[in-house]
XYZ file of C-alpha atoms in Angstrom:
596
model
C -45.222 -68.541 -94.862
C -48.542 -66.998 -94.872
C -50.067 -67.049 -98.377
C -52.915 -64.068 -99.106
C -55.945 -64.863 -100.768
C -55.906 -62.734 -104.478
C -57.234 -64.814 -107.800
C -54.814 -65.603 -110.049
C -55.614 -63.757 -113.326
C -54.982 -65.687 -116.430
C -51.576 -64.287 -117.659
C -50.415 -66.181 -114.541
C -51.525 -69.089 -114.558
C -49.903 -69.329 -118.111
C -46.752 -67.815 -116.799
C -46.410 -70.688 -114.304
C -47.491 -72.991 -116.933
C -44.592 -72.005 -119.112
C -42.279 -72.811 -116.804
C -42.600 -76.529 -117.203
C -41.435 -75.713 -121.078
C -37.727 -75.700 -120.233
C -37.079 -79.026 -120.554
C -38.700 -82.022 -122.704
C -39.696 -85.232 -121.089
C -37.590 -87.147 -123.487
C -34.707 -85.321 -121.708
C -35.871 -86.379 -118.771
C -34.250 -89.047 -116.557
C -31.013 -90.694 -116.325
C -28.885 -93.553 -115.046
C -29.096 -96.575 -117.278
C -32.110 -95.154 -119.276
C -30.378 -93.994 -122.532
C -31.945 -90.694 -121.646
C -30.305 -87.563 -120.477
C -30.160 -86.942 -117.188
C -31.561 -83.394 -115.602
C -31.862 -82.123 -112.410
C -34.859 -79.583 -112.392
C -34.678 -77.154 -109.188
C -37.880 -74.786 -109.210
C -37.538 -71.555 -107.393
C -40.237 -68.382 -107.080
C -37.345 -65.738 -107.266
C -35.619 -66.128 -110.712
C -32.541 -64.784 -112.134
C -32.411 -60.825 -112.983
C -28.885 -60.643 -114.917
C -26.657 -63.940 -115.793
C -24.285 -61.155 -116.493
C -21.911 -61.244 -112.600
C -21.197 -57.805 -112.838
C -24.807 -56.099 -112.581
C -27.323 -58.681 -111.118
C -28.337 -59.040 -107.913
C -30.632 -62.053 -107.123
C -29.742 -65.346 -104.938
C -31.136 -67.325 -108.754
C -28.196 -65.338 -110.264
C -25.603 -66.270 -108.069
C -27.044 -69.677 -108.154
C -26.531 -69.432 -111.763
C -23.067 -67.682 -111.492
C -21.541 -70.675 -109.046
C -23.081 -73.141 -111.404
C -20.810 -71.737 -114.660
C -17.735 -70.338 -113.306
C -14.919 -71.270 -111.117
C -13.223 -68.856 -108.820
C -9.198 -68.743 -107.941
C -9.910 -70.204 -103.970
C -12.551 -72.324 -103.045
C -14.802 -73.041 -99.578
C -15.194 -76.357 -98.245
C -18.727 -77.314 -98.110
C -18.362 -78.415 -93.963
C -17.194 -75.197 -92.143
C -15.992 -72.832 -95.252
C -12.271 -73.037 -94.619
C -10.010 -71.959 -97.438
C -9.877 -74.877 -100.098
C -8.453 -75.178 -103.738
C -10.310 -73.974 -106.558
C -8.642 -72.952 -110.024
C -5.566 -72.761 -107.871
C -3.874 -75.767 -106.222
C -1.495 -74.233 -104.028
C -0.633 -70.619 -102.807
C 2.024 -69.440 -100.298
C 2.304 -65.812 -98.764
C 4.925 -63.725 -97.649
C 5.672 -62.660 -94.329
C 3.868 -59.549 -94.144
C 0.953 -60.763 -95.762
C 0.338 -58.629 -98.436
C 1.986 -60.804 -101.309
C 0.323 -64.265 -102.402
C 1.678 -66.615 -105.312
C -0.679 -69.167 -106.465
C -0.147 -71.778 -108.439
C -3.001 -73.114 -111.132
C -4.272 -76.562 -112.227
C -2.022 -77.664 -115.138
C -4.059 -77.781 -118.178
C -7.191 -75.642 -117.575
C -9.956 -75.164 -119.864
C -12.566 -73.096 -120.792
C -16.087 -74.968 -121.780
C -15.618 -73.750 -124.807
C -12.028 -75.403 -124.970
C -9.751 -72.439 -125.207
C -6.817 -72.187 -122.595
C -7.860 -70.743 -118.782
C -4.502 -68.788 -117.873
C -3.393 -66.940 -115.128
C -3.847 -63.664 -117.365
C -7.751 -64.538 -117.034
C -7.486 -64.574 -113.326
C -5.568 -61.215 -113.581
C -7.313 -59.320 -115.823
C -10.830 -60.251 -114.111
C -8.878 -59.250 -110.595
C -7.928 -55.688 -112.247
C -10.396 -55.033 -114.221
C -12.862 -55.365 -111.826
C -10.884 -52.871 -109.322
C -10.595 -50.278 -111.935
C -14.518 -50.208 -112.824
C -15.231 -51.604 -109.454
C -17.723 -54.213 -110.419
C -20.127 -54.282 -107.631
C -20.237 -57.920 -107.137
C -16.505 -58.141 -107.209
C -15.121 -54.698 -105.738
C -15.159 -54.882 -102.317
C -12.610 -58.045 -102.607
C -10.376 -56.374 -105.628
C -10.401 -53.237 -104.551
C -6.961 -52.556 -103.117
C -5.825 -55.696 -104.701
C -2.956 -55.741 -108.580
C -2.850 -59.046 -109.847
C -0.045 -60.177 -112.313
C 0.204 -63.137 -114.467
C 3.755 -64.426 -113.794
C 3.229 -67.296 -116.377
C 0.177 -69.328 -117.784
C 0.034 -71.157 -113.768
C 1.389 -68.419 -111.999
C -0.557 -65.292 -110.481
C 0.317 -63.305 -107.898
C -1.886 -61.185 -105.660
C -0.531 -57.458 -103.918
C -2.632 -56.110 -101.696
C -2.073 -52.200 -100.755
C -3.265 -52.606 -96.808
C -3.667 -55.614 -94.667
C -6.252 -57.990 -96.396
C -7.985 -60.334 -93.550
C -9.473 -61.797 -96.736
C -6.638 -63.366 -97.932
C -5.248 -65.888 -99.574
C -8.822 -66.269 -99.886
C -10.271 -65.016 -103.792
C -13.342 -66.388 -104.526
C -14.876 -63.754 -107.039
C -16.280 -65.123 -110.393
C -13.297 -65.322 -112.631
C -14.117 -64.389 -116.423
C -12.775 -65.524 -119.493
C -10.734 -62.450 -121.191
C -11.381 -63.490 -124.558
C -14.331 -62.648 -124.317
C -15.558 -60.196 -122.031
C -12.014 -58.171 -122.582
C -13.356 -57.420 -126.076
C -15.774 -55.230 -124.784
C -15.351 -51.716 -123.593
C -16.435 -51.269 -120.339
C -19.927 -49.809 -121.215
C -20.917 -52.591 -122.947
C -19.924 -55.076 -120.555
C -22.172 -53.249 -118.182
C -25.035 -54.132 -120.667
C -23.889 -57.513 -121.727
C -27.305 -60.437 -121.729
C -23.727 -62.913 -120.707
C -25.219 -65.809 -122.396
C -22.640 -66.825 -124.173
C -22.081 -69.721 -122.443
C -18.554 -69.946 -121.871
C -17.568 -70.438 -118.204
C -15.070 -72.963 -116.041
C -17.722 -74.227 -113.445
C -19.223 -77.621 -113.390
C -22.407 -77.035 -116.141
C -21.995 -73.446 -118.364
C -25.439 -72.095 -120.031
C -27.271 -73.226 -122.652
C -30.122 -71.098 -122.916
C -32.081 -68.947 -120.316
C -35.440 -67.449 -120.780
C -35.677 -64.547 -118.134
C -38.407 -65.112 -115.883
C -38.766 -68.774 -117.165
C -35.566 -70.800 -116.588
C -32.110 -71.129 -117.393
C -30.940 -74.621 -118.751
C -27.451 -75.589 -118.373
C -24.960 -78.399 -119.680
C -22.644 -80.428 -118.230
C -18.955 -79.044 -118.248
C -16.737 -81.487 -120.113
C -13.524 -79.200 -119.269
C -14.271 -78.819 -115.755
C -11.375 -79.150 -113.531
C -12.907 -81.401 -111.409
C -14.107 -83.739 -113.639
C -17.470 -84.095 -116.029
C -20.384 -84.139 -113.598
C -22.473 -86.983 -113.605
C -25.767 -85.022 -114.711
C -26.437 -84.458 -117.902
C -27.924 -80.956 -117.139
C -29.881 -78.638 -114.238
C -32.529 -76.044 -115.019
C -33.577 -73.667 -112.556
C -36.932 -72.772 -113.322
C -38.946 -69.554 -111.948
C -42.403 -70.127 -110.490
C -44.263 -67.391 -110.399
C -46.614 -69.082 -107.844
C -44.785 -70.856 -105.135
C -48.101 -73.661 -104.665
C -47.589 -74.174 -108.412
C -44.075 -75.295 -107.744
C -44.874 -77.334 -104.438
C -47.393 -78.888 -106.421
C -44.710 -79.678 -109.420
C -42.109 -81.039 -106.819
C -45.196 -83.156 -105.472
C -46.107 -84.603 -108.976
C -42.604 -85.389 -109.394
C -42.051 -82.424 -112.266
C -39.686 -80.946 -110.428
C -36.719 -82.726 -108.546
C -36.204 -79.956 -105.879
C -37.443 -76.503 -104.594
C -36.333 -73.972 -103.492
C -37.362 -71.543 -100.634
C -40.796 -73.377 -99.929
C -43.072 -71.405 -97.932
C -43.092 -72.169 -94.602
C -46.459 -74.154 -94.357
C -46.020 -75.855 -97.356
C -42.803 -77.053 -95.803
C -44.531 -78.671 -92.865
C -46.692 -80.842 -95.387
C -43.845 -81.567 -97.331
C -42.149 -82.440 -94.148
C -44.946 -85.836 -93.365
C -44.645 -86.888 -98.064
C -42.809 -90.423 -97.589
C -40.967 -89.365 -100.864
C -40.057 -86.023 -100.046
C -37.087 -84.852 -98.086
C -37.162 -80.961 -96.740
C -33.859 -79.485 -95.716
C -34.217 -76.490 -93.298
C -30.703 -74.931 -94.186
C -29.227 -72.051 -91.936
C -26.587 -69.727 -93.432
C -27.487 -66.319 -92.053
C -30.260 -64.882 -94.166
C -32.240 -62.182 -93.243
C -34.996 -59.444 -93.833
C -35.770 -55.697 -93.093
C -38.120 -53.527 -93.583
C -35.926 -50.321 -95.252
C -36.580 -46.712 -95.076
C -35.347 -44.365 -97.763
C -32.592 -42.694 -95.971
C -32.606 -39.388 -98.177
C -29.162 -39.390 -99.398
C -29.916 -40.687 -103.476
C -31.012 -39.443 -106.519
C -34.519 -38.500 -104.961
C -35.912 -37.573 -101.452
C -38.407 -39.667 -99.534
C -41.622 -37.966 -97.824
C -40.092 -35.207 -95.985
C -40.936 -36.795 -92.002
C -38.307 -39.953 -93.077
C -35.548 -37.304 -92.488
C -36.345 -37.088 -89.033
C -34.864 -40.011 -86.903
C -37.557 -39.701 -84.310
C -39.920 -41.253 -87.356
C -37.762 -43.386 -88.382
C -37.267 -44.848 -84.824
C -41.181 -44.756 -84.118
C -41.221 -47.276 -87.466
C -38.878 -49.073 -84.935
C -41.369 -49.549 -82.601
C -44.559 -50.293 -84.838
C -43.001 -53.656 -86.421
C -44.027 -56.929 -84.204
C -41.099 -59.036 -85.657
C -42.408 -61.733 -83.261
C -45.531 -61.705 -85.015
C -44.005 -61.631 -88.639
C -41.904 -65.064 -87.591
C -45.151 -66.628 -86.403
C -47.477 -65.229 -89.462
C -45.374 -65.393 -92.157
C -42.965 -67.586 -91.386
C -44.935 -69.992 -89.856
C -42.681 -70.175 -87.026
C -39.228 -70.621 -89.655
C -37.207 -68.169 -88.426
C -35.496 -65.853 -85.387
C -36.141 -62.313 -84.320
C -33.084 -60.128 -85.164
C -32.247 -56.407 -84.709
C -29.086 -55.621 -86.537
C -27.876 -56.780 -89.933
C -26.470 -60.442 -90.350
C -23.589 -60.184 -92.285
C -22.044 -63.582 -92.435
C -23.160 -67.336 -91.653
C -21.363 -67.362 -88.770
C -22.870 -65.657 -86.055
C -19.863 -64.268 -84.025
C -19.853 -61.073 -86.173
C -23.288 -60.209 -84.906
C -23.459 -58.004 -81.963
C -26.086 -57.793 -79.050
C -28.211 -54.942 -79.252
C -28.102 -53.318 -75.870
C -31.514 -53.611 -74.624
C -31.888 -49.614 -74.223
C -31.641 -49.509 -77.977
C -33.876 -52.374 -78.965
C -36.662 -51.287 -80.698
C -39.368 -53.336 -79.190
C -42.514 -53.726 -80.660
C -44.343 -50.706 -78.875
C -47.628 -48.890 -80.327
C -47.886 -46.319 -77.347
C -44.269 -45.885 -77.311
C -44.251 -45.136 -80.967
C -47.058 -42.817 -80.842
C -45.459 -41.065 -78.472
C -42.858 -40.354 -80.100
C -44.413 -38.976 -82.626
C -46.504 -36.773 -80.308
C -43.662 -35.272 -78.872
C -41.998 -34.808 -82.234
C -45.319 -32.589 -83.219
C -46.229 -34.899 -85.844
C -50.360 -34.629 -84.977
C -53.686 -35.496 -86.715
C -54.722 -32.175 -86.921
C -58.029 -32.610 -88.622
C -59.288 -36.208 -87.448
C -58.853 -37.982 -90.270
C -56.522 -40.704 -88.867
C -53.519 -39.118 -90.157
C -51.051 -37.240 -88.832
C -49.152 -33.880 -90.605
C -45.774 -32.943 -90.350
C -45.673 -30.363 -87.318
C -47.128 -27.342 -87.781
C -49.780 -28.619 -90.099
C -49.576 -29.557 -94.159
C -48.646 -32.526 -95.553
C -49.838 -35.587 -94.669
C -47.756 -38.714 -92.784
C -48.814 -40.994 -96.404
C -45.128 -43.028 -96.883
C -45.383 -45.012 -100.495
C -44.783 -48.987 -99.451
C -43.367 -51.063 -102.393
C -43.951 -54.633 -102.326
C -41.948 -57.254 -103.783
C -44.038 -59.324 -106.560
C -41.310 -61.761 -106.492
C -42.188 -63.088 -102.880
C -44.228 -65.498 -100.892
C -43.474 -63.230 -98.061
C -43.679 -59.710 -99.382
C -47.501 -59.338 -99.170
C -47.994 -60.510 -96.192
C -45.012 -58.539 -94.171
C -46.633 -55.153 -95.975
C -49.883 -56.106 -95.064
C -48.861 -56.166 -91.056
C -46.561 -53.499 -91.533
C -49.081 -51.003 -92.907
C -51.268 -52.093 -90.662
C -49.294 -51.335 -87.851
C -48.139 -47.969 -89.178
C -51.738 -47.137 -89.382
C -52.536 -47.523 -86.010
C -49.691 -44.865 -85.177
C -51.149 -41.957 -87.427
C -48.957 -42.580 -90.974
C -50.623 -43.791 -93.792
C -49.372 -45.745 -96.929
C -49.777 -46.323 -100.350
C -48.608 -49.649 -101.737
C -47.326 -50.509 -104.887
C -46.377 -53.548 -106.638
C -42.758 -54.203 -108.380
C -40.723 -57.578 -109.337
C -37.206 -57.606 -108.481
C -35.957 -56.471 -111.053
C -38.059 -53.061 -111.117
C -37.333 -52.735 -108.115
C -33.862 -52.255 -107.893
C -34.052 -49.525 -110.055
C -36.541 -47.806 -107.943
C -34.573 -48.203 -105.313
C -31.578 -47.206 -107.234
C -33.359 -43.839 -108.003
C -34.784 -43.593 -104.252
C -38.189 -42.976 -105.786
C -39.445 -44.810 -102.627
C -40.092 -44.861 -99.081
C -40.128 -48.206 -97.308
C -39.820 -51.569 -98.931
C -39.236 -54.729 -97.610
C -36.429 -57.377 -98.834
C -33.384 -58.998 -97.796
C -29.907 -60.808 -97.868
C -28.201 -63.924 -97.727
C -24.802 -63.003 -96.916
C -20.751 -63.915 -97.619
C -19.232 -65.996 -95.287
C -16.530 -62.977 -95.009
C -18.689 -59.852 -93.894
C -16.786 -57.174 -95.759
C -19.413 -57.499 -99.058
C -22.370 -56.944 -96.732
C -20.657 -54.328 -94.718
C -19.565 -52.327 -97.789
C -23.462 -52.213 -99.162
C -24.209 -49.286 -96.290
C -20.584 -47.052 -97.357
C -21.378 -44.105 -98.949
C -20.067 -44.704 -102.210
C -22.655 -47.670 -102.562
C -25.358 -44.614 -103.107
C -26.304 -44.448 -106.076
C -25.309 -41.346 -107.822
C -25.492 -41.483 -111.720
C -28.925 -40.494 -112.537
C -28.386 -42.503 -116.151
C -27.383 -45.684 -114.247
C -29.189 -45.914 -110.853
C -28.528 -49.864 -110.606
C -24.338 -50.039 -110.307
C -24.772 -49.624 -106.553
C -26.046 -51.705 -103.195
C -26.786 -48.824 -100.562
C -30.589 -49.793 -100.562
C -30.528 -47.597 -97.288
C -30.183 -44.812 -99.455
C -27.998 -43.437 -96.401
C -24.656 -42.131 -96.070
C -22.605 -42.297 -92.681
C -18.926 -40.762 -92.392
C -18.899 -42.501 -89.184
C -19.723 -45.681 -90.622
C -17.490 -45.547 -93.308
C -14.235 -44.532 -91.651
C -15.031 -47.538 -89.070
C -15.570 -49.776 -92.683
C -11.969 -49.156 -93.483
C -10.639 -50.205 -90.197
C -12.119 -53.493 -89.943
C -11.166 -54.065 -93.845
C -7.357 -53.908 -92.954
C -7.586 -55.323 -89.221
C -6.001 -58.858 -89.133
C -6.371 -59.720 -85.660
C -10.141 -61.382 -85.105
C -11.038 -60.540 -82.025
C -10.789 -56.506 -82.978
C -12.090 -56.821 -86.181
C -15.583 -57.839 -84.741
C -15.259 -55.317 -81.873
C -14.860 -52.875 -85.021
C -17.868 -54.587 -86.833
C -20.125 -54.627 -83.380
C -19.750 -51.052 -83.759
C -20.866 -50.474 -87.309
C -23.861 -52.460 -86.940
C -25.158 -51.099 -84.044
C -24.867 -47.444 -85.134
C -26.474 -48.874 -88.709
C -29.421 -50.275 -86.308
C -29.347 -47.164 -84.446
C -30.205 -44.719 -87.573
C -33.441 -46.619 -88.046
C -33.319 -46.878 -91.755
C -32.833 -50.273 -91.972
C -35.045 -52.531 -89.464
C -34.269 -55.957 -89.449
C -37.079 -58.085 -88.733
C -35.547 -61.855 -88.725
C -33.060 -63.968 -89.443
C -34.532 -67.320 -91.393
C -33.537 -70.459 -93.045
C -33.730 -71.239 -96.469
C -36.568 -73.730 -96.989
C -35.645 -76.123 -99.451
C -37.102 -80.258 -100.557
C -36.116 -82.653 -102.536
C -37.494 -85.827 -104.146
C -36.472 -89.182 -102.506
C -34.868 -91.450 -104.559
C -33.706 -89.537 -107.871
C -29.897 -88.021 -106.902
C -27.666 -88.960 -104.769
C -24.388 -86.145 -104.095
C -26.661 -83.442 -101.907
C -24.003 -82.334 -99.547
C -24.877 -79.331 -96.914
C -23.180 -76.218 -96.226
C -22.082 -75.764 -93.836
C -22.199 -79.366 -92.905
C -25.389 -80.291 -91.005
C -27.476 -77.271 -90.467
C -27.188 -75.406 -94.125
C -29.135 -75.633 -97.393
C -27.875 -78.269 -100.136
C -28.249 -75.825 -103.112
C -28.659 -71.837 -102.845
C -25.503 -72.208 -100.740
C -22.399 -69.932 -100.589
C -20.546 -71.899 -103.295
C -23.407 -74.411 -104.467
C -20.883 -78.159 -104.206
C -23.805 -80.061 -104.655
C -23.960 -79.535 -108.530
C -21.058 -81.423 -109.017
C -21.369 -84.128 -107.160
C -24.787 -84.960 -108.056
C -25.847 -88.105 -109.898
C -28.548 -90.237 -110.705
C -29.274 -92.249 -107.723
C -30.090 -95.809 -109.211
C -31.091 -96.462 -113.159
C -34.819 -97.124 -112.160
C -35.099 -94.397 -110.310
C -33.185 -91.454 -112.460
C -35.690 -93.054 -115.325
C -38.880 -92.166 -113.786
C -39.229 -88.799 -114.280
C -42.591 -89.378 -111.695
C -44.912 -86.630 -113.593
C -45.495 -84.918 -117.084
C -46.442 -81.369 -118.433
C -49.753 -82.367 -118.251
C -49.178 -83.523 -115.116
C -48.252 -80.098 -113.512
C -50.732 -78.471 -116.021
C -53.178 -80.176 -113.620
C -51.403 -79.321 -110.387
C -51.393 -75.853 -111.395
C -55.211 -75.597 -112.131
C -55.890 -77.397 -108.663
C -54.170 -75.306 -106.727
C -55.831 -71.974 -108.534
C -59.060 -74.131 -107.931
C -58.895 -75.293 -104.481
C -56.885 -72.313 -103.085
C -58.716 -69.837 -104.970
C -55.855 -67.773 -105.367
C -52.455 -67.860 -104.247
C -49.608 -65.178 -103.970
C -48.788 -63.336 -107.151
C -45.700 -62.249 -105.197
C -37.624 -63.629 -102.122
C -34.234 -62.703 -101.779
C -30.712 -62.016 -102.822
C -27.365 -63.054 -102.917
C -23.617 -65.221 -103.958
C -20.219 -69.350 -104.809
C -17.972 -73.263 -106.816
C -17.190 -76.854 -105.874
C -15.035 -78.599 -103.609
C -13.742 -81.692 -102.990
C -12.290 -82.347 -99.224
């Protein structure tokens, strides 16, 4: 990815320095040492929320697939239906009716019984105050808890989903203490969870340290405990992977992968599981209204036109990634449709400002900019860019660029993840650029764009995903057909449809499709396992296996910890000193562990 040359100020260089606090080198290491054994995974994004029911990050599902376990599970080769908490399940003929049977004797990390009343109450509970990382799958679902080992699932329509269940499954006795408010607000580090590690401590926007899982159902990993640490500076973390600080990274920029690519002890995984990015437009229907000329659809499509997405995957990507038109909403790309080629927006500069032209959207008094027709306010759309990025400078940089060439100005301002959502919440914005990593199922992405994922409560602009900020009757009533559709074949024609009328509004321009950059050092664990198997990531997966099958690879080599603090303290200040600067500026996103 193409980096931007800005000097690091002070506060970050300590903010990437504090990163390397997580952990203590006497922690470090493993095998036949006598020393713990941590795997440290660096990554520029970080975790908004450990709490499942409000964040929104890929870090915090990382961190969610880490501590708990979910009823079904997804094999790591192809993502077929597997055992998780549940061992067995049968249906009954029409469907709607599943009865699962448990593991006998599971525990939560902090030792108390995991029941089938868990399982139900997270299933209903998150239906009733639809939970937006948990809704679209509960929503017509009623769980009961037959006995302690016994749940079974009623669906109200068709479910194509099922028997599958893999939402986060919560421990009652805790979070069922709570009223609903205050779950919405709980910090969630308590640190009681069923998946292979549960938290120990997290530091927002430094790391979150976990321990291993003694209870786990599948058996005490072999690590003592992983850290994922934010890096506030993607060189700093390269550089902390290449002194041997770090075991693995995450989402590497794309030249920095290349280099990494000819390191001896470094081994870079270019994993493929359907992630992508737009550039958004603020479709109008939130809290607050964008500039006035985003209403009109002839703007929105001359946008269309202005974005070289070829250009973006050669720039910023440094050739890592695929040009895409329409929304990817699963890993597997069947669910996809062409874009007729009469509806492509191709990258176009005339086209666009002729469109614009004809839509009487003129520079009436030279200045470079046009007004909206008939004279009066000025074609200036506000850009926010993502701090949290390697990429989000850079894509804003050609975008605006572009735009300018057409007649509409911009004004650009800067916002981490978490701010961001917010503003977006409150549509106090007009074009930002992010994107998604998807479900393997496409329902979660496809519910995102329904209406009722606008946010509407002006006192809690965040319980929502519409980032569109657009509402489509047409799109929702052909949502609900392909949620209850069991046969496979119509239940893409049905999705085809919805995300070619989503790409034809023009408020949500997907630029590409890319894979998730990740490397590792050579050498230190053995257990990475890819999903899906050959061409996907080994950790910021759908369900993250790799966790629990991870161990240290020889004594020797788990022992060297190959760097120190002041080792990365040093790799830090060479990279602000030879670079001169570096990116102040990833994604979001959703998983548990399997064993085939």
């Amino acid at each position: 990815m193409k980096r931007l040359a800005a000097v690091i100020p002070c506060v970050l260089l300590l903010a990437g320095l504090t990163a390397v606090s997580a952990e203590s080198q006497d922690d470090k290491g493993g095998g036949g040492s006598g020393k713990q054994s941590v795997f440290d995974l660096g990554d520029p994004q970080g975790i908004d929320s450990m709490n499942p029911l409000i964040g929104v990050t890929a870090a915090a599902y990382e961190a969610w697939n880490i501590q708990y376990a979910t009823l079904t599970d997804k094999a790591a080769s192809d993502f077929h239906t597997i055992p998780g908490l549940a061992k067995s399940w049968k249906g009954s003929k029409d469907g709607r009716t599943w009865t699962y049977t448990l593991r006998d004797g599971l525990k939560w990390s902090d030792g108390k019984p995991l029941t089938a009343e868990d399982i139900a109450w997270t299933v209903n509970t998150s239906r009733d105050e639809e939970w937006i990382n948990h809704s679209a799958t509960t929503v017509n679902l009623d769980a009961t808890a037959k006995d302690d080992t016994t749940l079974v699932l009623k669906s109200k329509v068709p479910d194509p989903k099922l028997p599958t269940m893999d939402v986060y499954i919560l421990p009652k006795h805790i979070w069922g203490k709570m009223s609903a408010d205050e779950r919405g607000k709980y910090d969630a580090t308590d640190g009681v969870g069923s998946g292979p590690f549960v938290l120990e401590q997290f530091e927002k926007g430094q790391f979150a340290r976990f321990k291993a899982n003694k209870y786990f159902w599948g058996g005490k990993p072999a690590v003592d405990k992983v850290v994922l640490r934010k890096f506030n500076n993607p060189d700093a973390m390269v550089a902390a992977l290449k002194t041997g600080e770090l075991d693995a990274a995450e989402d590497v920029p794309g030249a920095a992968f290349d280099r990494l690519a000819k390191e001896p002890n470094i081994q870079t995984v270019e994993g493929n599981q359907g992630a992508m990015s737009e550039v958004a437009i603020n479709g109008g229907d939130g809290l607050k209204k964008p500039h006035p000329a985003l209403l009109d659809p002839r703007v929105r499509e001359a946008i269309g036109h202005a974005i070289d997405k070829k250009t973006l995957v050669a720039r910023v990507l440094n050739g890592h990634g695929t040009v895409a038109q329409t929304v990817s909403t699963s890993p597997d790309p069947s669910w996809t449709p062409d874009i007729p080629s009469d509806k492509v927006f191709d990258f176009d500069l005339d086209k666009a400002k002729q469109i614009l032209d004809d839509a009487g959207y003129k520079d009436t008094n030279g200045d470079g900019v046009r007004e909206m027709p008939g004279g009066g306010k000025p074609l200036n759309f506000t850009y926010m860019v993502r701090s949290d990025s390697e990429t989000g400078a850079p894509i804003a940089e050609f975008v605006t660029g572009w735009l300018k060439e057409i007649g509409i100005a911009t004004t650009k301002k800067v916002a981490d993840d978490s701010q961001l959502t917010t503003i977006i919440g409150k549509g106090d914005y007009d074009m930002f650029s992010w994107g998604w990593v998807p479900f393997v199922d496409p329902d979660p992405m496809l519910s995102y764009f329904t209406c009722d994922q606008v946010a509407s409560d002006p006192k809690d602009p965040t319980n929502y995903y519409n980032d569109a900020n657009y509402c489509d009757p047409g799109y929702d009533k052909l949502y609900q057909q392909q949620k209850v559709e069991l046969d496979r074949a119509k239940r893409e024609q049905i999705v085809h449809e919805m995300l070619t009328r989503l790409q034809q509004w023009g408020v949500y321009h997907v630029i590409y499709t890319y894979p998730d950059l990740q490397a590792y050092v050579k050498g230190r664990f053995d257990g990475f396992v890819r999903q899906p198997a050959k061409i996907g990531p080994v950790v910021y997966s759908n369900t993250s296996p790799s966790y629990a099958r991870l161990k240290p690879a020889t004594a020797s080599a788990a022992g060297d910890d190959g760097g120190s603090s002041a080792g990365i303290i040093a790799a830090i200040v060479a990279v602000v000193l030879l670079a001169g600067g570096g990116v102040l500026l990833l994604r979001r996103r959703r998983t548990a562990y399997e064993r085939e």
